[in-house]
Short mmCIF file of C-alpha atoms in Angstrom, two decimals:
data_model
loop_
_atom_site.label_atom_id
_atom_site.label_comp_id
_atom_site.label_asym_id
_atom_site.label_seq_id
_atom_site.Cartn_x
_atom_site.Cartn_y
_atom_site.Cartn_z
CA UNK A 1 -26.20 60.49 31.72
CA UNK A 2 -24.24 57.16 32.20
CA UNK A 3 -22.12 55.71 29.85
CA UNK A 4 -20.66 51.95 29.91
CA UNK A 5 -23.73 51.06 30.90
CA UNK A 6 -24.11 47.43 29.40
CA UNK A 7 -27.00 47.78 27.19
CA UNK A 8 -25.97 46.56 23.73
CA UNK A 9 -25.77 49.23 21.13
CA UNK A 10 -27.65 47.56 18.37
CA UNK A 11 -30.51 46.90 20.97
CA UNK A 12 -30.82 50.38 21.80
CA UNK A 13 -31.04 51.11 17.94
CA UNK A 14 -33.39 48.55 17.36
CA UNK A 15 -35.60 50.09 19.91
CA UNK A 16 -35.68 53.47 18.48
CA UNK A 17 -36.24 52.33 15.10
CA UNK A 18 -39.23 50.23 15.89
CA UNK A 19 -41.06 53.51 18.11
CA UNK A 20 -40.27 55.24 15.18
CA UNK A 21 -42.36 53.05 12.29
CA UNK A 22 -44.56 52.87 15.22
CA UNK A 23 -45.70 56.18 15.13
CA UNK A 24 -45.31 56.63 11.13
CA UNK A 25 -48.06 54.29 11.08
CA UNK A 26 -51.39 55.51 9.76
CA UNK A 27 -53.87 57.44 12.04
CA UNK A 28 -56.35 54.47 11.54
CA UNK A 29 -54.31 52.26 12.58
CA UNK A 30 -53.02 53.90 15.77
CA UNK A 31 -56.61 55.23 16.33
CA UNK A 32 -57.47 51.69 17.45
CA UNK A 33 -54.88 51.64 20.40
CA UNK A 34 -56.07 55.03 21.61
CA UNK A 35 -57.26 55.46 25.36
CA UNK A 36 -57.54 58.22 27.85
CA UNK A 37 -57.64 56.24 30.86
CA UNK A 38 -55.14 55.68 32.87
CA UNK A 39 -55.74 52.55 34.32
CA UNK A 40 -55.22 51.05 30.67
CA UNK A 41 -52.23 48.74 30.81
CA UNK A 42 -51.22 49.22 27.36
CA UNK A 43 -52.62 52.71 25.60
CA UNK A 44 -51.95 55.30 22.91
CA UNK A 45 -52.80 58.77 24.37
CA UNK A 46 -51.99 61.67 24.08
CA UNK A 47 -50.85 65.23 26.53
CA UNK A 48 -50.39 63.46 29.84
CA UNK A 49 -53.80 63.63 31.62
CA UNK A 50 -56.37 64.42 29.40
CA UNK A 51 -59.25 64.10 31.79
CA UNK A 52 -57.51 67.01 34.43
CA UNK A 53 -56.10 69.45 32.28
CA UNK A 54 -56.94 72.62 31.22
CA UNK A 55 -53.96 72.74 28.45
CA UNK A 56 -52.74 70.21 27.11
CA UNK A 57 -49.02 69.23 25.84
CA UNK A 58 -47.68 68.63 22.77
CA UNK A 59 -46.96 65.07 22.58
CA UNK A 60 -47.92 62.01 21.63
CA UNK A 61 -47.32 58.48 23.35
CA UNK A 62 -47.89 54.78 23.73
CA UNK A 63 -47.66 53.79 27.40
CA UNK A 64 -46.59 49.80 27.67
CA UNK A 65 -46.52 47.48 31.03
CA UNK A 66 -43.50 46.11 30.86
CA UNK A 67 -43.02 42.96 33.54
CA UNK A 68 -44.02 40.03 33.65
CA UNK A 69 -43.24 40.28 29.85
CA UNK A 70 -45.60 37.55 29.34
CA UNK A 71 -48.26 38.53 30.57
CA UNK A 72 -48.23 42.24 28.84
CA UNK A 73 -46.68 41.53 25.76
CA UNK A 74 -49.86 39.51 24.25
CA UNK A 75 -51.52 42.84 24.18
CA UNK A 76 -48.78 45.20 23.16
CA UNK A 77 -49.28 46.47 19.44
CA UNK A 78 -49.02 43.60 16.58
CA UNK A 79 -47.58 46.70 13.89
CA UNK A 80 -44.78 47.20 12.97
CA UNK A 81 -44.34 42.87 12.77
CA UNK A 82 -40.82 43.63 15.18
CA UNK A 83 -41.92 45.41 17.92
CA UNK A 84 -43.15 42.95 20.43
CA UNK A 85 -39.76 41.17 19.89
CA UNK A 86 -37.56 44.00 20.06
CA UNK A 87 -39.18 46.36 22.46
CA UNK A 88 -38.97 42.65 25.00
CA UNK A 89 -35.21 43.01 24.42
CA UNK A 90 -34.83 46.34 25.38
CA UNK A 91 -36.87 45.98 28.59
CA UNK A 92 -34.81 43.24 30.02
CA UNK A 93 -32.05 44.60 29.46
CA UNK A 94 -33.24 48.35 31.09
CA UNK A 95 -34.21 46.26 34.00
CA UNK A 96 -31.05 44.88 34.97
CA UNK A 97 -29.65 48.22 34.72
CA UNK A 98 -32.22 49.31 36.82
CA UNK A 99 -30.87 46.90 39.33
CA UNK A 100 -27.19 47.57 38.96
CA UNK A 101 -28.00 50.53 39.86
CA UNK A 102 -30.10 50.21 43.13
CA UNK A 103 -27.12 48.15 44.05
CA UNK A 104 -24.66 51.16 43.65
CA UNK A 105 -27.24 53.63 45.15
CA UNK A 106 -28.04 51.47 47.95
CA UNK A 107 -24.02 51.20 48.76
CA UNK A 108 -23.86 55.30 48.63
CA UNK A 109 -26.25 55.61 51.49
CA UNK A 110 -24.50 52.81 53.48
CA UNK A 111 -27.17 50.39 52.86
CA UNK A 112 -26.89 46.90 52.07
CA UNK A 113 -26.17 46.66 48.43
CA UNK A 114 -29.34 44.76 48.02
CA UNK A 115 -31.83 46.86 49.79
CA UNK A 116 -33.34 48.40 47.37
CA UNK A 117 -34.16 46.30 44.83
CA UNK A 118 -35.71 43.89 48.52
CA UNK A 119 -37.40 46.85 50.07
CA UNK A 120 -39.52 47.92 46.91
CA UNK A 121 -41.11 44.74 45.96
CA UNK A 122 -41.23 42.68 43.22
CA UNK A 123 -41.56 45.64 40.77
CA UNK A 124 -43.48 46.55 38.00
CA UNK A 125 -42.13 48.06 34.76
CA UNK A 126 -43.43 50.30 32.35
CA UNK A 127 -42.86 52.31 29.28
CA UNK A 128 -43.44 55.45 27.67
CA UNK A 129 -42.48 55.59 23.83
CA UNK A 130 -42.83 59.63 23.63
CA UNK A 131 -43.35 61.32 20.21
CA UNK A 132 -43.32 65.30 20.17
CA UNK A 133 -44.00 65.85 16.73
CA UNK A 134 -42.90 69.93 15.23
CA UNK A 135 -45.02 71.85 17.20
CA UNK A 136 -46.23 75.36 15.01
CA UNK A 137 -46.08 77.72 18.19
CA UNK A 138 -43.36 76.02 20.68
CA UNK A 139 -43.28 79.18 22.76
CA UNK A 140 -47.04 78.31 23.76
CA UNK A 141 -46.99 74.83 25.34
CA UNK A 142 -44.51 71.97 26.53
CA UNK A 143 -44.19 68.39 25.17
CA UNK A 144 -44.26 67.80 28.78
CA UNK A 145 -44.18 70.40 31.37
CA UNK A 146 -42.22 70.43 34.86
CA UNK A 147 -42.46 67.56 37.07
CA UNK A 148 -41.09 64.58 39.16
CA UNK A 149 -41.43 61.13 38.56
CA UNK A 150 -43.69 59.41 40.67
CA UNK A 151 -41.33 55.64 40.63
CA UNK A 152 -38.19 54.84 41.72
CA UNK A 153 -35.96 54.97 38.71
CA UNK A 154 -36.47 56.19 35.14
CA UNK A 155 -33.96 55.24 32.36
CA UNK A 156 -34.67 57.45 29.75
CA UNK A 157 -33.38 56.56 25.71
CA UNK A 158 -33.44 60.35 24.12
CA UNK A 159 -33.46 61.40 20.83
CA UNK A 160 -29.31 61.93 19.83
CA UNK A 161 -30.57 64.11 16.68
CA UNK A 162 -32.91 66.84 18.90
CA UNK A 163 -32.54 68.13 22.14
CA UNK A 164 -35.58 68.86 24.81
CA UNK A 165 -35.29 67.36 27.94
CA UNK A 166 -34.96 70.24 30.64
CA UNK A 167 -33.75 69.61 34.37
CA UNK A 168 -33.96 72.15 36.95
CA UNK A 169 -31.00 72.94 39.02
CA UNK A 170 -30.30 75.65 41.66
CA UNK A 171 -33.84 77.56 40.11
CA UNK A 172 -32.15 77.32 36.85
CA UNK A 173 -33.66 75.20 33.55
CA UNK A 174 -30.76 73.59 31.86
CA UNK A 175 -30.83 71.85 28.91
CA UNK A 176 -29.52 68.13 28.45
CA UNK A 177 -27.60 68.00 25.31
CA UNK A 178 -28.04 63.82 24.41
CA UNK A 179 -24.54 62.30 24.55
CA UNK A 180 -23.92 58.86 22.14
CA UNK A 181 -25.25 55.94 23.30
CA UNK A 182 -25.60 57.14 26.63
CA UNK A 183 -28.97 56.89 28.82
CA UNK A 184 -30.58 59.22 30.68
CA UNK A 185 -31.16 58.33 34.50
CA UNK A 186 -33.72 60.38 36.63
CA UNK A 187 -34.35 59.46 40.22
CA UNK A 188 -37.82 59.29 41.22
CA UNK A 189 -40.36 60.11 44.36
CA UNK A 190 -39.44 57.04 46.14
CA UNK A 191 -35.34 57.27 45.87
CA UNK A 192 -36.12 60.50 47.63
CA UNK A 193 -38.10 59.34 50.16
CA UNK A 194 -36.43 56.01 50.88
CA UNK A 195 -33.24 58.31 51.48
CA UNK A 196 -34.49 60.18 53.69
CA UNK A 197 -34.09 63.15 51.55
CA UNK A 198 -30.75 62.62 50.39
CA UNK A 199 -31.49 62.20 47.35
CA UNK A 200 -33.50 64.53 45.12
CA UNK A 201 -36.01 63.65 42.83
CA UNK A 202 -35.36 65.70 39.83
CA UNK A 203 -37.87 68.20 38.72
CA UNK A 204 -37.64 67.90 34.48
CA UNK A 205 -39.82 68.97 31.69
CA UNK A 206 -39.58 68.43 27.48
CA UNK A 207 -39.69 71.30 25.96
CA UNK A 208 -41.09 71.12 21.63
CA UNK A 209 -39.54 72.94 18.88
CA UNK A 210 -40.91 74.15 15.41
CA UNK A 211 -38.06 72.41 12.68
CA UNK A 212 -37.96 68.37 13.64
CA UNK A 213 -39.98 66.29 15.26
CA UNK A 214 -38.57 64.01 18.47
CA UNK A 215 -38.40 60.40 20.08
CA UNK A 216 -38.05 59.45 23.49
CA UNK A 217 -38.09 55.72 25.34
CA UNK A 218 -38.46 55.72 29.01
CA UNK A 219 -38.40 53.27 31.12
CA UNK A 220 -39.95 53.42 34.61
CA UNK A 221 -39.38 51.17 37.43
CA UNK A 222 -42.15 51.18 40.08
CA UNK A 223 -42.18 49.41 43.41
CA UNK A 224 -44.61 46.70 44.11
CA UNK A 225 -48.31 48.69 44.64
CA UNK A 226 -48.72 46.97 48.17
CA UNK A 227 -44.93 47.09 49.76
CA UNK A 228 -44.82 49.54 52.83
CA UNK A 229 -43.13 52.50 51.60
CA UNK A 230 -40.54 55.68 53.79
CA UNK A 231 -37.16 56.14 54.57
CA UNK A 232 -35.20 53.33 55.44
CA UNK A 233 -34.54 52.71 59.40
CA UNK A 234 -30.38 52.82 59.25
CA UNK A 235 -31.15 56.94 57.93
CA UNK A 236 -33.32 57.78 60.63
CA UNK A 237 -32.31 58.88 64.27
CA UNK A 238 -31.96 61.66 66.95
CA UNK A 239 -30.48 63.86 64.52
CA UNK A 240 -32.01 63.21 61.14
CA UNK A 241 -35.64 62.28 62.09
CA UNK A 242 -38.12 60.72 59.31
CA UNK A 243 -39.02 63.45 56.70
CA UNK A 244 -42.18 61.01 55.11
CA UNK A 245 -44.77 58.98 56.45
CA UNK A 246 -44.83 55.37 55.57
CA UNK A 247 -47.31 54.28 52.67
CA UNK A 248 -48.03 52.16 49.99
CA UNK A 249 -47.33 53.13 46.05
CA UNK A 250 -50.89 52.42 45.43
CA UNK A 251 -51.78 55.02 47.74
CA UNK A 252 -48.90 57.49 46.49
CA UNK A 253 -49.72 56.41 42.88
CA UNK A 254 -53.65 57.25 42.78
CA UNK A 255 -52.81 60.63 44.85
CA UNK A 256 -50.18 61.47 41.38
CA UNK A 257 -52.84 61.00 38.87
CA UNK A 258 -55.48 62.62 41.06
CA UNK A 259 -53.45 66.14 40.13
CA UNK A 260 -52.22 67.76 37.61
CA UNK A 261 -48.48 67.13 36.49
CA UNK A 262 -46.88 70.48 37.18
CA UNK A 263 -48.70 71.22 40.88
CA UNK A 264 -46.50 70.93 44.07
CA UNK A 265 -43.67 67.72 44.42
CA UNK A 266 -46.37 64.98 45.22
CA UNK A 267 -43.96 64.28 48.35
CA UNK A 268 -45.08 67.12 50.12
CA UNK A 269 -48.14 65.71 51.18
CA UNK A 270 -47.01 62.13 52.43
CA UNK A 271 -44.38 64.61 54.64
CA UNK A 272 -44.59 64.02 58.54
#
């Protein structure tokens, strides 16, 4: 979780607020966003992958493309009146995060500072606003269950009134109790791969309880679709050889959504 992280309280706020009339509005309403494909730039679904499971998850959420603003934001939902306005706040400012950090990550590997954020493309953004309403049977399904994320970087905005984010470490699930005003950061497929291995993707799940319902905002950045991805030359020699093939995210991306969420680390089969 990182704190001092430059995104302006009452922006944050505002962006929880709005998911939240978002999903108190009527089922008629929301009904008329709803799509299970996911090739659907903006959609209401629900589960993860409804077309490839077998059981599904307890949640509920409104997947957004978030950059260029102006080209997504025309189709975004018109209700609540706010949230085109204040959802397009909170993404630039998550993006420049995003990029603060590459900068910092990119310096830990003893990369230029700007590699990251060069090597991956002009990126593309995108949003999950997760609801996981009380569930009546918790101890039979996840709001989402264990996986990686498929991106680069995922800032996640969690719910400070109910835990359920779960991160596995050393074979154990522990839980990540939300700290004020801080945001969530989860490294994804391609920070692994582009470092070689050095860093770790982290394997996380939601887990649903039976008292309150729960919010979530993340925020995904994904490299450009066509950009040749692997591990960066400086990491690679005699003694630590490539552990991945190069490829593009398009390629990586269709492979993810060909399975289902919780089989094997999607790395394993791009491996050399």
């Amino acid at each position: 979780q990182v704190l001092n992280h430059g995104l302006p309280l009452e922006v944050m706020l505002a962006a929880m607020a709005v998911a939240h009339d978002f999903f108190r509005l009527s089922p008629e309403e929301k009904a008329k966003l709803y799509s299970d494909d996911p090739a659907k730039k903006m959609r209401l679904s629900t589960s993860f992958n409804v077309r490839k499971e077998t059981v599904h998850n307890w949640r509920d959420y409104l997947r957004l493309h978030c950059h260029p603003l102006e080209q997504f934001v025309p189709e975004w939902p018109a209700n609540p009146p706010p949230f085109r306005d204040v959802m397009s706040t909170y993404c630039k400012e998550v993006r420049q995060l995003g990029f603060r950090l590459y900068a910092m990550i990119s310096e830990s590997l003893g990369l230029e500072q700007d590699y990251i954020k060069k090597v991956l493309g002009e990126q593309e953004q995108h949003m999950a606003v997760n609801f996981y309403p009380k569930c009546p049977s918790p101890e039979l399904t996840y709001g989402l269950p264990a996986h990686t994320d498929p991106n680069a970087l995922t800032i996640l905005m969690m719910d400070e009134q109910v835990a359920g984010l779960q991160v596995l470490k050393e074979g154990r699930w522990i839980a990540v109790n939300p700290r004020p005003n801080a945001l969530v950061i989860n490294l994804g497929d391609q920070l692994q791969a582009l470092s070689n291995g050095r860093y770790k993707s982290v394997w996380h799940r939601a887990v649903v309880n039976s008292d309150r319902p729960r919010m979530s905002i993340a925020s995904f950045l994904c490299p450009c679709n066509s950009v040749k991805l692997g591990p960066a030359e400086k990491l690679i020699g005699e003694k630590s050889p490539a552990v991945y093939r190069n490829y593009t995210y398009d390629e990586y991306y269709k492979k993810f959504w060909s399975r289902n969420l919780d089989q094997e680390h999607c790395l394993e089969l791009f491996r050399t």
